[in-house]
Coordinates of C-alpha atoms and ligand atoms in Angstrom, one line a residue:
M1 CA 101.8 94.6 87.8
L2 CA 98.2 95.3 88.9
I3 CA 98.6 98.5 90.9
E4 CA 101.0 101.2 89.7
L5 CA 101.1 104.5 91.5
A6 CA 103.6 107.1 90.5
H7 CA 104.3 110.6 91.7
L8 CA 101.0 111.1 93.6
T9 CA 100.7 114.3 95.6
K10 CA 97.5 115.5 97.3
S11 CA 97.3 118.6 99.5
Y12 CA 94.5 119.9 101.7
G13 CA 95.3 123.6 102.2
S14 CA 98.8 123.7 103.5
T15 CA 98.8 120.0 104.5
R16 CA 100.5 117.7 102.1
A17 CA 98.6 114.6 102.9
V18 CA 100.4 112.6 100.2
D19 CA 103.8 113.8 98.9
D20 CA 105.2 112.4 95.6
L21 CA 104.3 108.8 96.4
S22 CA 105.1 105.9 94.1
L23 CA 104.5 102.2 94.6
Q24 CA 103.6 99.0 92.8
V25 CA 101.8 95.9 93.7
N26 CA 101.9 92.7 91.6
A27 CA 99.3 90.0 91.3
G28 CA 99.4 87.7 94.3
E29 CA 101.0 90.3 96.5
I30 CA 99.8 91.9 99.7
Y31 CA 101.3 95.3 100.1
G32 CA 101.0 96.7 103.6
L33 CA 101.0 100.5 104.0
V34 CA 102.0 101.2 107.6
G35 CA 102.2 104.6 109.3
P36 CA 101.0 106.6 112.2
D37 CA 97.7 108.5 112.2
G38 CA 97.8 111.3 109.7
A39 CA 100.6 109.7 107.6
G40 CA 98.4 109.8 104.5
K41 CA 97.3 106.1 104.2
T42 CA 93.6 106.8 103.7
T43 CA 94.3 109.6 101.2
T44 CA 96.6 107.1 99.2
M45 CA 93.7 104.6 99.2
R46 CA 91.2 107.2 98.0
L47 CA 93.6 108.4 95.2
T48 CA 94.1 104.8 94.2
C49 CA 90.4 104.0 93.8
G50 CA 89.7 107.2 92.0
A51 CA 87.7 108.9 94.7
L52 CA 90.2 111.7 94.8
R53 CA 92.3 113.1 92.0
P54 CA 96.0 113.8 92.6
D55 CA 97.3 117.4 92.4
R56 CA 99.2 118.6 89.4
H57 CA 102.2 120.9 90.0
D58 CA 103.9 122.7 87.2
G59 CA 107.4 121.3 86.7
S60 CA 106.7 118.1 88.7
E61 CA 106.4 114.7 87.2
A62 CA 103.0 113.8 86.0
P63 CA 101.0 111.6 88.4
R64 CA 100.0 108.1 87.2
I65 CA 97.6 105.6 88.5
A66 CA 97.2 102.4 86.6
I67 CA 95.0 99.5 87.8
G68 CA 95.2 96.3 85.9
G69 CA 96.7 98.3 83.0
F70 CA 93.9 100.8 82.9
D71 CA 94.7 104.5 83.5
M72 CA 92.6 105.7 86.4
L73 CA 93.1 109.4 85.4
R74 CA 92.1 109.0 81.8
H75 CA 89.8 105.9 81.8
T76 CA 88.3 106.0 85.2
D77 CA 85.4 103.6 84.7
P78 CA 87.3 100.5 83.4
A79 CA 90.1 101.2 86.0
R80 CA 87.5 101.4 88.8
A81 CA 85.9 98.2 87.6
Q82 CA 89.1 96.3 88.5
I83 CA 88.9 97.5 92.2
G84 CA 87.2 96.2 95.3
Y85 CA 87.4 98.8 98.0
L86 CA 86.7 98.3 101.7
P87 CA 86.8 101.8 103.2
Q88 CA 87.6 102.4 106.9
R89 CA 84.0 103.0 107.8
F90 CA 82.1 100.6 105.5
S91 CA 78.4 101.4 105.6
M92 CA 75.6 98.9 104.9
Y93 CA 71.9 99.0 105.1
E94 CA 71.1 97.8 108.6
D95 CA 67.5 96.9 107.9
L96 CA 68.3 94.9 104.7
T97 CA 69.4 91.3 105.0
V98 CA 72.9 90.1 104.3
L99 CA 71.9 88.8 100.9
E100 CA 69.9 92.0 100.0
N101 CA 72.9 94.1 101.0
L102 CA 75.2 92.1 98.8
R103 CA 72.8 92.2 95.9
F104 CA 72.7 96.0 96.2
F105 CA 76.5 96.2 96.0
A106 CA 76.6 93.7 93.1
E107 CA 74.0 95.8 91.2
V108 CA 75.9 99.0 91.9
R109 CA 78.9 97.3 90.3
S110 CA 76.6 96.3 87.3
L111 CA 76.9 92.6 87.9
P112 CA 74.4 91.0 85.4
S113 CA 71.3 89.7 87.2
S114 CA 72.0 86.2 85.9
Q115 CA 75.2 86.3 87.8
W116 CA 74.6 88.1 91.1
R117 CA 73.0 85.3 93.0
P118 CA 75.5 82.5 92.4
R119 CA 78.4 84.9 92.8
C120 CA 76.9 86.3 96.1
M121 CA 76.3 82.8 97.4
E122 CA 79.9 81.8 96.5
I123 CA 81.3 84.9 98.1
L124 CA 79.2 84.5 101.3
E125 CA 80.4 80.9 101.5
F126 CA 83.9 82.1 101.1
V127 CA 83.7 84.7 103.9
G128 CA 81.7 82.3 106.2
L129 CA 78.3 84.1 106.1
A130 CA 76.4 81.5 104.0
D131 CA 74.3 80.5 107.0
F132 CA 73.3 84.1 107.7
V133 CA 72.0 85.2 104.3
N134 CA 68.6 86.2 105.8
R135 CA 69.8 87.9 108.9
R136 CA 69.4 91.7 108.9
A137 CA 72.8 93.5 108.7
G138 CA 71.9 95.4 111.9
Q139 CA 71.8 92.2 113.8
L140 CA 75.3 91.0 112.8
S141 CA 78.3 91.0 115.2
G142 CA 81.2 93.3 114.5
G143 CA 83.2 90.5 112.9
M144 CA 80.4 89.5 110.7
K145 CA 79.8 93.1 109.5
Q146 CA 83.5 93.2 108.6
K147 CA 83.1 90.0 106.5
L148 CA 80.0 91.4 104.8
G149 CA 82.1 94.5 104.0
L150 CA 84.7 92.2 102.4
A151 CA 82.0 90.2 100.6
A152 CA 80.6 93.5 99.1
A153 CA 84.1 94.6 98.0
L154 CA 84.6 91.2 96.3
A155 CA 81.1 90.8 94.7
H156 CA 82.3 91.8 91.1
R157 CA 85.4 89.7 91.2
P158 CA 88.0 92.5 91.4
K159 CA 91.6 91.9 90.5
V160 CA 92.7 94.6 93.0
L161 CA 91.6 94.9 96.6
L162 CA 92.0 98.0 98.6
L163 CA 91.6 97.6 102.4
D164 CA 91.8 100.7 104.6
E165 CA 92.6 99.6 108.1
P166 CA 90.2 96.7 107.8
T167 CA 90.8 95.3 111.3
T168 CA 91.0 98.5 113.4
G169 CA 88.7 98.0 116.3
V170 CA 87.9 94.4 115.8
D171 CA 88.8 91.6 118.2
P172 CA 91.9 89.5 117.8
V173 CA 90.0 86.4 116.7
T174 CA 88.2 88.3 114.0
R175 CA 91.4 89.9 112.9
Q176 CA 92.9 86.4 112.6
D177 CA 89.9 85.1 110.6
F178 CA 90.0 88.1 108.3
W179 CA 93.7 87.6 107.5
Q180 CA 93.1 84.0 106.7
L181 CA 90.5 85.1 104.1
I182 CA 92.8 87.6 102.6
I183 CA 95.7 85.2 102.3
R184 CA 93.4 82.6 100.7
L185 CA 92.1 85.1 98.3
V186 CA 95.5 86.1 97.2
S187 CA 96.8 82.6 96.8
Q188 CA 93.7 81.2 95.1
E189 CA 92.7 84.1 92.8
G190 CA 96.0 86.0 92.4
V191 CA 94.4 89.2 93.6
A192 CA 96.7 92.2 94.4
V193 CA 96.0 93.7 97.8
L194 CA 96.9 97.1 99.1
V195 CA 96.1 97.2 102.8
S196 CA 96.8 99.9 105.4
T197 CA 97.3 98.9 109.0
P198 CA 98.5 100.4 112.2
Y199 CA 99.4 96.8 113.5
M200 CA 102.9 95.5 113.1
D201 CA 101.9 91.9 113.4
E202 CA 99.7 92.5 110.3
A203 CA 102.5 94.3 108.5
A204 CA 104.7 91.2 109.1
R205 CA 102.2 89.1 107.2
C206 CA 102.3 91.2 104.1
T207 CA 104.5 90.3 101.1
R208 CA 105.9 93.8 101.1
V209 CA 105.6 96.7 103.5
G210 CA 105.9 100.4 103.0
F211 CA 106.3 102.8 105.9
M212 CA 104.6 106.2 105.5
R213 CA 105.1 109.4 107.4
Q214 CA 103.9 112.9 106.6
G215 CA 102.7 111.8 103.2
K216 CA 106.0 110.2 102.1
L217 CA 106.9 106.6 101.6
L218 CA 110.1 106.4 103.7
V219 CA 111.1 102.9 103.0
E220 CA 109.7 99.7 101.5
G221 CA 110.8 96.1 101.4
L222 CA 110.1 92.5 102.4
P223 CA 109.2 92.4 106.1
G224 CA 112.2 90.1 106.9
E225 CA 114.6 92.3 105.0
L226 CA 113.4 95.4 106.8
R227 CA 113.8 93.9 110.2
H228 CA 117.4 92.9 109.4
R229 CA 118.3 96.6 108.8
L230 CA 118.7 96.9 112.6
D231 CA 120.7 93.7 113.1
G232 CA 123.1 94.0 116.0
Q233 CA 121.3 97.2 117.3
V234 CA 118.4 96.0 119.4
V235 CA 118.8 94.9 123.0
E236 CA 115.9 93.5 125.0
V237 CA 115.8 94.0 128.8
F238 CA 113.6 92.2 131.3
G239 CA 113.5 93.5 134.9
S240 CA 111.9 95.9 137.2
P241 CA 111.0 98.6 137.8
L242 CA 110.9 99.2 134.1
A243 CA 110.9 103.0 134.5
L244 CA 114.2 102.9 136.3
L245 CA 115.7 100.5 133.7
R246 CA 114.6 102.9 131.0
R247 CA 116.1 105.9 132.8
L248 CA 119.4 104.1 133.2
A249 CA 119.4 103.1 129.5
Q250 CA 118.6 106.6 128.3
A251 CA 121.6 107.9 130.2
E252 CA 123.8 105.8 127.9
E253 CA 125.1 107.8 125.0
A254 CA 124.9 104.9 122.6
V255 CA 121.2 104.3 123.3
E256 CA 119.3 106.1 120.6
D257 CA 115.9 105.0 121.8
A258 CA 114.3 103.1 124.7
Q259 CA 110.7 101.8 124.3
M260 CA 108.6 99.8 126.7
F261 CA 106.9 96.8 125.1
G262 CA 104.6 95.5 127.8
D263 CA 106.8 93.9 130.4
R264 CA 110.1 94.5 128.6
L265 CA 112.3 97.3 127.2
H266 CA 113.7 97.5 123.7
L267 CA 116.8 99.6 123.3
R268 CA 118.0 100.7 119.9
L269 CA 121.7 101.3 119.9
R270 CA 124.3 102.9 117.7
P271 CA 125.9 100.2 115.5
G272 CA 128.8 98.4 117.2
Q273 CA 127.9 99.5 120.7
A274 CA 125.8 96.6 121.9
Q275 CA 128.3 94.6 123.9
A276 CA 129.6 97.6 125.9
V277 CA 126.2 98.9 126.7
V278 CA 124.9 95.4 127.8
E279 CA 127.9 95.1 130.1
R280 CA 127.5 98.5 131.7
L281 CA 123.8 98.2 132.2
A282 CA 124.2 94.7 133.7
Q283 CA 126.2 96.4 136.5
A284 CA 124.3 99.7 136.7
I285 CA 120.8 98.2 137.1
P286 CA 121.5 96.3 140.3
A287 CA 123.8 99.1 141.6
A288 CA 120.8 101.5 141.3
G289 CA 118.5 99.1 143.2
G290 CA 116.8 97.6 140.2
V291 CA 116.2 93.9 139.4
L292 CA 117.7 92.7 136.1
G293 CA 116.0 89.5 134.7
S294 CA 117.9 89.4 131.4
I295 CA 119.6 91.6 129.0
A296 CA 120.5 90.5 125.5
L297 CA 120.9 91.4 121.9
I298 CA 117.8 90.2 119.9
E299 CA 116.5 89.9 116.4
P300 CA 114.9 93.2 115.6
Q301 CA 111.1 93.3 115.1
L302 CA 109.3 95.4 112.6
E303 CA 108.2 97.7 115.5
D304 CA 111.8 98.5 116.1
L305 CA 112.4 99.7 112.6
F306 CA 109.1 101.6 112.5
I307 CA 110.0 103.5 115.7
S308 CA 113.5 104.2 114.4
L309 CA 112.0 105.7 111.2
L310 CA 109.5 107.8 113.1
E311 CA 112.3 109.0 115.5
D312 CA 114.7 109.8 112.6
G313 CA 112.1 112.2 111.1
A314 CA 110.7 113.5 114.4
G315 CA 112.4 116.9 114.0
A316 CA 111.9 117.1 110.3
Ligands
ADP1 P1 96.0 108.3 107.7 O1 95.0 107.5 106.9 O2 97.4 107.8 107.6 O3 95.6 108.5 109.1 P2 95.0 110.5 106.1 O4 95.2 110.2 104.7 O5 93.6 110.4 106.7 O6 96.1 109.8 107.0 O7 95.4 112.1 106.4 C1 96.7 112.6 106.0 C2 96.7 114.1 106.3 O8 95.7 114.8 105.6 C3 96.3 114.4 107.8 O9 97.1 115.5 108.2 C4 94.8 114.8 107.7 O10 94.5 115.7 108.8 C5 94.8 115.5 106.4 N1 93.4 115.3 105.7 C6 92.9 114.1 105.3 N2 91.7 114.3 104.8 C7 91.4 115.6 104.8 C8 90.3 116.4 104.4 N3 89.3 115.9 103.8 N4 90.4 117.7 104.6 C9 91.5 118.3 105.2 N5 92.6 117.6 105.6 C10 92.6 116.3 105.4

């Protein structure tokens, strides 16, 4: 296993940003850390790369961070050498060219001078920036800057890649491109990736997903497996006006949650109640003057599980 985190806790004053978190990522795996703002994803990343040190509490289990077998807390340098880290706000030198920027990051990572140029060219080729080596970083588009960030994180051939919300704020095409690169990297080089993301479609692409809330890892598993936890409990409703449909649904005792997803409504029901609720709503909606397009039990999405986990803990 390339990333091993055990019993990590980190507090800021009275805020427990990370609370006894443990997770593992194997070579060739993409582990997606998903959670709302403030869940503790960035703090987890910063602990993993050694930028922060976990708290030690008397009586609690000792924290452990092992990267490629190196103990981050005892042998920080060799552990860090295994990691490529793309922070949320990656900064580069805007008045240096693409190649100069990359050379800088390669040198910081002590890549020998005989190696930096071929490696930089190889990596720029990989991320699709080979034609732009002489362009100043300040002149790059948002998507290209993102790729330069990835190239910089990869310059020293890390075995472990940490990506903190790498596609937040970039356009859908760039997000798509970026994921293609990550998937290729994992399949070709067997890198282990820990990526945080607020996007469920990205979570669905990960090998494994962990949901975080208030510093805790609530649940983890394969995306498909996680979705199936709500089998038989999610009903999709098309119709109008959605606000009326939602009000009627919320009046049903068996409806635990009703969320609008664009032009449709997802209802999460208590187990075993779907048929009865579908039948009642199919009558109640037209009776209340609404238009019912369709109402049916569907395969749950990761979003549904995510929302159910947030709801469950809302009062905690
Ligand atoms: P996420 O990345 O999931 O949005 P963070 O790890 O950034 O979450 O934050 C987790 C919690 O820790 C939040 O409540 C945040 O306000 C708090 N926090 C994070 N960094 C600091 C800091 N440097 N000082 C004080 N509080 C912090």
